[in-house]
Every structure is written in structure tokens, then in C-alpha cells.
Short mmCIF file of C-alpha atoms in Angstrom, two decimals:
data_model
loop_
_atom_site.label_atom_id
_atom_site.label_comp_id
_atom_site.label_asym_id
_atom_site.label_seq_id
_atom_site.Cartn_x
_atom_site.Cartn_y
_atom_site.Cartn_z
CA UNK A 1 -55.13 -21.44 53.17
CA UNK A 2 -51.77 -22.73 53.07
CA UNK A 3 -49.27 -20.25 51.81
CA UNK A 4 -45.80 -21.36 51.08
CA UNK A 5 -43.23 -19.09 49.85
CA UNK A 6 -40.94 -20.15 47.13
CA UNK A 7 -37.46 -18.90 47.26
CA UNK A 8 -36.12 -17.21 44.14
CA UNK A 9 -33.62 -19.34 42.30
CA UNK A 10 -30.41 -17.83 40.95
CA UNK A 11 -30.49 -17.49 37.20
CA UNK A 12 -27.92 -19.10 34.95
CA UNK A 13 -27.24 -15.72 33.35
CA UNK A 14 -25.00 -14.49 36.12
CA UNK A 15 -21.33 -13.99 35.10
CA UNK A 16 -22.16 -13.93 31.40
CA UNK A 17 -20.95 -10.33 31.04
CA UNK A 18 -17.61 -11.17 32.65
CA UNK A 19 -17.15 -14.22 30.41
CA UNK A 20 -18.01 -12.16 27.33
CA UNK A 21 -15.52 -9.43 28.33
CA UNK A 22 -12.72 -11.96 28.87
CA UNK A 23 -13.35 -13.67 25.52
CA UNK A 24 -13.48 -10.34 23.69
CA UNK A 25 -10.21 -9.19 25.31
CA UNK A 26 -8.53 -12.50 24.41
CA UNK A 27 -9.68 -12.15 20.79
CA UNK A 28 -8.33 -8.59 20.52
CA UNK A 29 -5.06 -9.62 22.17
CA UNK A 30 -4.68 -12.52 19.69
CA UNK A 31 -5.24 -10.19 16.73
CA UNK A 32 -2.74 -7.66 18.13
CA UNK A 33 -0.08 -10.38 18.61
CA UNK A 34 -0.67 -11.62 15.03
CA UNK A 35 -0.32 -8.09 13.58
CA UNK A 36 2.84 -7.47 15.61
CA UNK A 37 4.33 -10.78 14.41
CA UNK A 38 3.60 -10.01 10.76
CA UNK A 39 5.00 -6.47 11.11
CA UNK A 40 8.20 -7.79 12.69
CA UNK A 41 8.73 -10.31 9.87
CA UNK A 42 8.09 -7.63 7.24
CA UNK A 43 10.67 -5.36 8.89
CA UNK A 44 13.27 -8.16 8.95
CA UNK A 45 12.65 -8.98 5.27
CA UNK A 46 12.93 -5.32 4.33
CA UNK A 47 16.22 -4.92 6.22
CA UNK A 48 17.59 -8.09 4.61
CA UNK A 49 16.68 -6.83 1.12
CA UNK A 50 18.30 -3.45 1.84
CA UNK A 51 21.51 -5.11 3.08
CA UNK A 52 21.58 -7.34 0.01
CA UNK A 53 21.25 -4.35 -2.32
CA UNK A 54 24.03 -2.46 -0.52
CA UNK A 55 26.30 -5.50 -0.84
CA UNK A 56 25.52 -5.95 -4.53
CA UNK A 57 26.24 -2.31 -5.34
CA UNK A 58 29.48 -2.48 -3.35
CA UNK A 59 30.58 -5.53 -5.39
CA UNK A 60 29.66 -3.71 -8.59
CA UNK A 61 31.64 -0.61 -7.62
CA UNK A 62 34.65 -2.74 -6.68
CA UNK A 63 34.75 -4.60 -9.98
CA UNK A 64 34.32 -1.35 -11.92
CA UNK A 65 37.24 0.27 -10.09
CA UNK A 66 39.50 -2.76 -10.60
CA UNK A 67 38.69 -3.05 -14.32
CA UNK A 68 39.24 0.68 -14.81
CA UNK A 69 42.62 0.42 -13.11
CA UNK A 70 43.58 -2.62 -15.18
CA UNK A 71 42.70 -0.79 -18.39
CA UNK A 72 44.73 2.28 -17.31
CA UNK A 73 41.85 4.59 -16.42
CA UNK A 74 41.77 6.83 -13.32
CA UNK A 75 45.55 7.10 -13.26
CA UNK A 76 46.06 3.47 -12.25
CA UNK A 77 47.83 0.78 -14.12
CA UNK A 78 47.78 -2.84 -13.07
CA UNK A 79 49.73 -5.43 -14.98
CA UNK A 80 50.76 -8.98 -14.25
CA UNK A 81 54.39 -8.02 -13.70
CA UNK A 82 54.37 -4.78 -11.72
CA UNK A 83 52.55 -3.34 -8.79
CA UNK A 84 50.35 -0.30 -9.08
CA UNK A 85 48.58 2.40 -7.18
CA UNK A 86 44.90 2.57 -8.01
CA UNK A 87 42.90 5.73 -7.43
CA UNK A 88 39.18 5.33 -7.92
CA UNK A 89 36.35 7.78 -7.86
CA UNK A 90 35.23 6.00 -4.69
CA UNK A 91 35.40 8.11 -1.60
CA UNK A 92 36.01 7.37 2.03
CA UNK A 93 35.09 10.25 4.29
CA UNK A 94 35.04 12.62 1.31
CA UNK A 95 38.62 11.86 0.17
CA UNK A 96 39.51 9.86 -2.93
CA UNK A 97 40.91 6.43 -2.17
CA UNK A 98 44.24 5.05 -3.17
CA UNK A 99 44.82 1.31 -3.08
CA UNK A 100 48.30 -0.08 -3.65
CA UNK A 101 48.45 -3.37 -5.51
CA UNK A 102 51.50 -5.59 -5.38
CA UNK A 103 52.70 -7.43 -8.46
CA UNK A 104 50.80 -10.53 -9.47
CA UNK A 105 51.97 -13.90 -8.15
CA UNK A 106 51.47 -17.43 -9.41
CA UNK A 107 48.02 -18.46 -8.31
CA UNK A 108 47.59 -21.19 -5.77
CA UNK A 109 44.75 -23.73 -6.02
CA UNK A 110 41.44 -21.98 -5.73
CA UNK A 111 41.62 -20.00 -8.95
CA UNK A 112 38.78 -20.41 -11.48
CA UNK A 113 38.70 -24.03 -12.67
CA UNK A 114 38.77 -23.31 -16.41
CA UNK A 115 42.19 -21.67 -16.11
CA UNK A 116 45.04 -24.14 -16.35
CA UNK A 117 48.70 -24.27 -15.38
CA UNK A 118 49.74 -26.97 -17.82
CA UNK A 119 51.70 -26.72 -21.04
CA UNK A 120 53.66 -23.66 -19.97
CA UNK A 121 50.51 -21.63 -19.26
CA UNK A 122 50.39 -19.89 -15.92
CA UNK A 123 47.67 -18.39 -13.77
CA UNK A 124 48.51 -15.26 -11.79
CA UNK A 125 46.48 -13.54 -9.12
CA UNK A 126 46.83 -10.46 -6.99
CA UNK A 127 48.90 -11.41 -3.94
CA UNK A 128 46.48 -9.60 -1.67
CA UNK A 129 42.93 -8.63 -2.37
CA UNK A 130 42.05 -5.09 -3.35
CA UNK A 131 39.94 -3.75 -0.49
CA UNK A 132 37.82 -0.75 -1.40
CA UNK A 133 35.69 1.33 0.93
CA UNK A 134 32.56 2.19 -1.01
CA UNK A 135 30.89 4.48 1.52
CA UNK A 136 28.06 4.15 4.06
CA UNK A 137 30.00 1.40 5.80
CA UNK A 138 30.12 -0.84 2.71
CA UNK A 139 33.22 -2.25 1.05
CA UNK A 140 34.36 -4.56 -1.72
CA UNK A 141 37.15 -7.12 -1.84
CA UNK A 142 38.39 -7.80 -5.39
CA UNK A 143 40.66 -10.65 -6.49
CA UNK A 144 42.06 -10.56 -10.02
CA UNK A 145 43.33 -13.53 -12.05
CA UNK A 146 45.36 -13.40 -15.23
CA UNK A 147 45.86 -16.67 -17.14
CA UNK A 148 44.97 -19.01 -19.96
CA UNK A 149 42.41 -21.74 -20.51
CA UNK A 150 43.02 -25.15 -22.13
CA UNK A 151 42.46 -23.67 -25.61
CA UNK A 152 45.19 -21.09 -25.04
CA UNK A 153 42.76 -18.17 -24.74
CA UNK A 154 43.90 -15.40 -22.43
CA UNK A 155 41.54 -14.45 -19.59
CA UNK A 156 41.50 -11.63 -17.08
CA UNK A 157 39.04 -12.42 -14.29
CA UNK A 158 37.81 -10.03 -11.61
CA UNK A 159 36.06 -11.57 -8.60
CA UNK A 160 34.42 -8.87 -6.52
CA UNK A 161 32.72 -9.53 -3.20
CA UNK A 162 30.66 -6.70 -1.74
CA UNK A 163 29.72 -6.35 1.92
CA UNK A 164 27.19 -4.14 3.66
CA UNK A 165 29.12 -3.93 6.99
CA UNK A 166 32.88 -3.40 7.01
CA UNK A 167 35.67 -2.67 9.44
CA UNK A 168 37.94 0.37 9.28
CA UNK A 169 40.44 -1.70 7.22
CA UNK A 170 37.84 -2.14 4.44
CA UNK A 171 37.36 -5.79 5.29
CA UNK A 172 34.01 -7.48 5.98
CA UNK A 173 32.77 -7.20 9.55
CA UNK A 174 32.44 -10.88 10.40
CA UNK A 175 31.35 -10.10 13.96
CA UNK A 176 28.07 -8.56 12.78
CA UNK A 177 25.29 -11.12 12.24
CA UNK A 178 23.67 -8.84 9.63
CA UNK A 179 26.69 -8.74 7.30
CA UNK A 180 25.64 -9.80 3.81
CA UNK A 181 28.00 -10.81 0.99
CA UNK A 182 27.18 -10.55 -2.70
CA UNK A 183 29.65 -11.54 -5.43
CA UNK A 184 30.19 -10.60 -9.07
CA UNK A 185 32.62 -12.10 -11.56
CA UNK A 186 33.76 -10.37 -14.70
CA UNK A 187 35.78 -12.32 -17.28
CA UNK A 188 37.61 -10.63 -20.12
CA UNK A 189 38.61 -13.08 -22.83
CA UNK A 190 41.34 -12.29 -25.31
#
């Protein structure tokens, strides 16, 4: 009787558990990276929307204060010939603000295009912008124009630009990459 022993062959199943563990870990890591990426984008979009809303409300508050001062409310009086001190209900550090406005000057190019300076009609604008601190680090810069269009209709125009990040001088913080500007224009005809 001839007995030969056969040697046991290694099975092809060896290492399968390690391969399965590595693939499963890679899958979970991929899902985690995807969720983190989506969460980061959602946070950035939410912050951008919040900054936009702050800027819009700052522009709205600025134009309301300027129009109230022009119409003689809140103790302020702005006219095209004299300067004025404007006190708004806006607060900065809990104290009411006072903004001094110089007299209007003849507008340089850059005023609204439908206002004209022909035929004896003039366009005046505030010599320096009205800078208002709105609160929470926001501010508004308002430029006012007083003039006539080609049909001889009188216009008073308030351009208000609101910002979500401002410096101590109530000017936009241009060094911050998250500063957002929103603008409103109010025209009063007649």
C-alpha cells in the first residue's frame, strides 16, 4: 500500500475579513466627509443670509432717519441751503446719535442719471455722506440729492447703503471679507 500524504492547500478565503473591514471603514469615512462638507456649506449660506439681512435693515434704518430729518422730524432739519444736526432714534452704545450735516453742494457727476443740470436746473447733494451707526456693529451711509428732472419735476433722492461690519467711524469695514453691502433708494417727487 502506497500512502502518500497530500499537503493542505491554503484557502483563498484568507484576508477576506481584513479587506472587508478596510472597505467598510472607507465607506463610513466617505459618508462622514460628505456630511461634513454639506454641513459646512449650509453654515456658510446661513451666515451669508444673516449678514445680508443685517445690511438690508441697516440701509432701511439709515434712509428712515435721513427722510425724517429732511421732513423736520426728530428735531433735525435738513435743507438744500443750510447744514443741520440730525438726531435719530438710533443708538450707539445706548446713547442717541447726533450726525451733523453740512449744507448741500452742487453735485458732481455720479448723481442719478434722470436728474439734469441744464436749463438753469441744478442738482445738489450732501457734501459728505451721513454715516449712522445702527447697532450690533452695523451702519448705514446715506447720500441725499436734491434736484430736477428734464420735465422740471423736483426730486429728493435718498441713497442708503447698509453694512453688516463697520469701523468705529461708522464706515464700512473694507478689511473684513464678510462685509456685505445692501442698498436702498427712496425718491420723493414733487
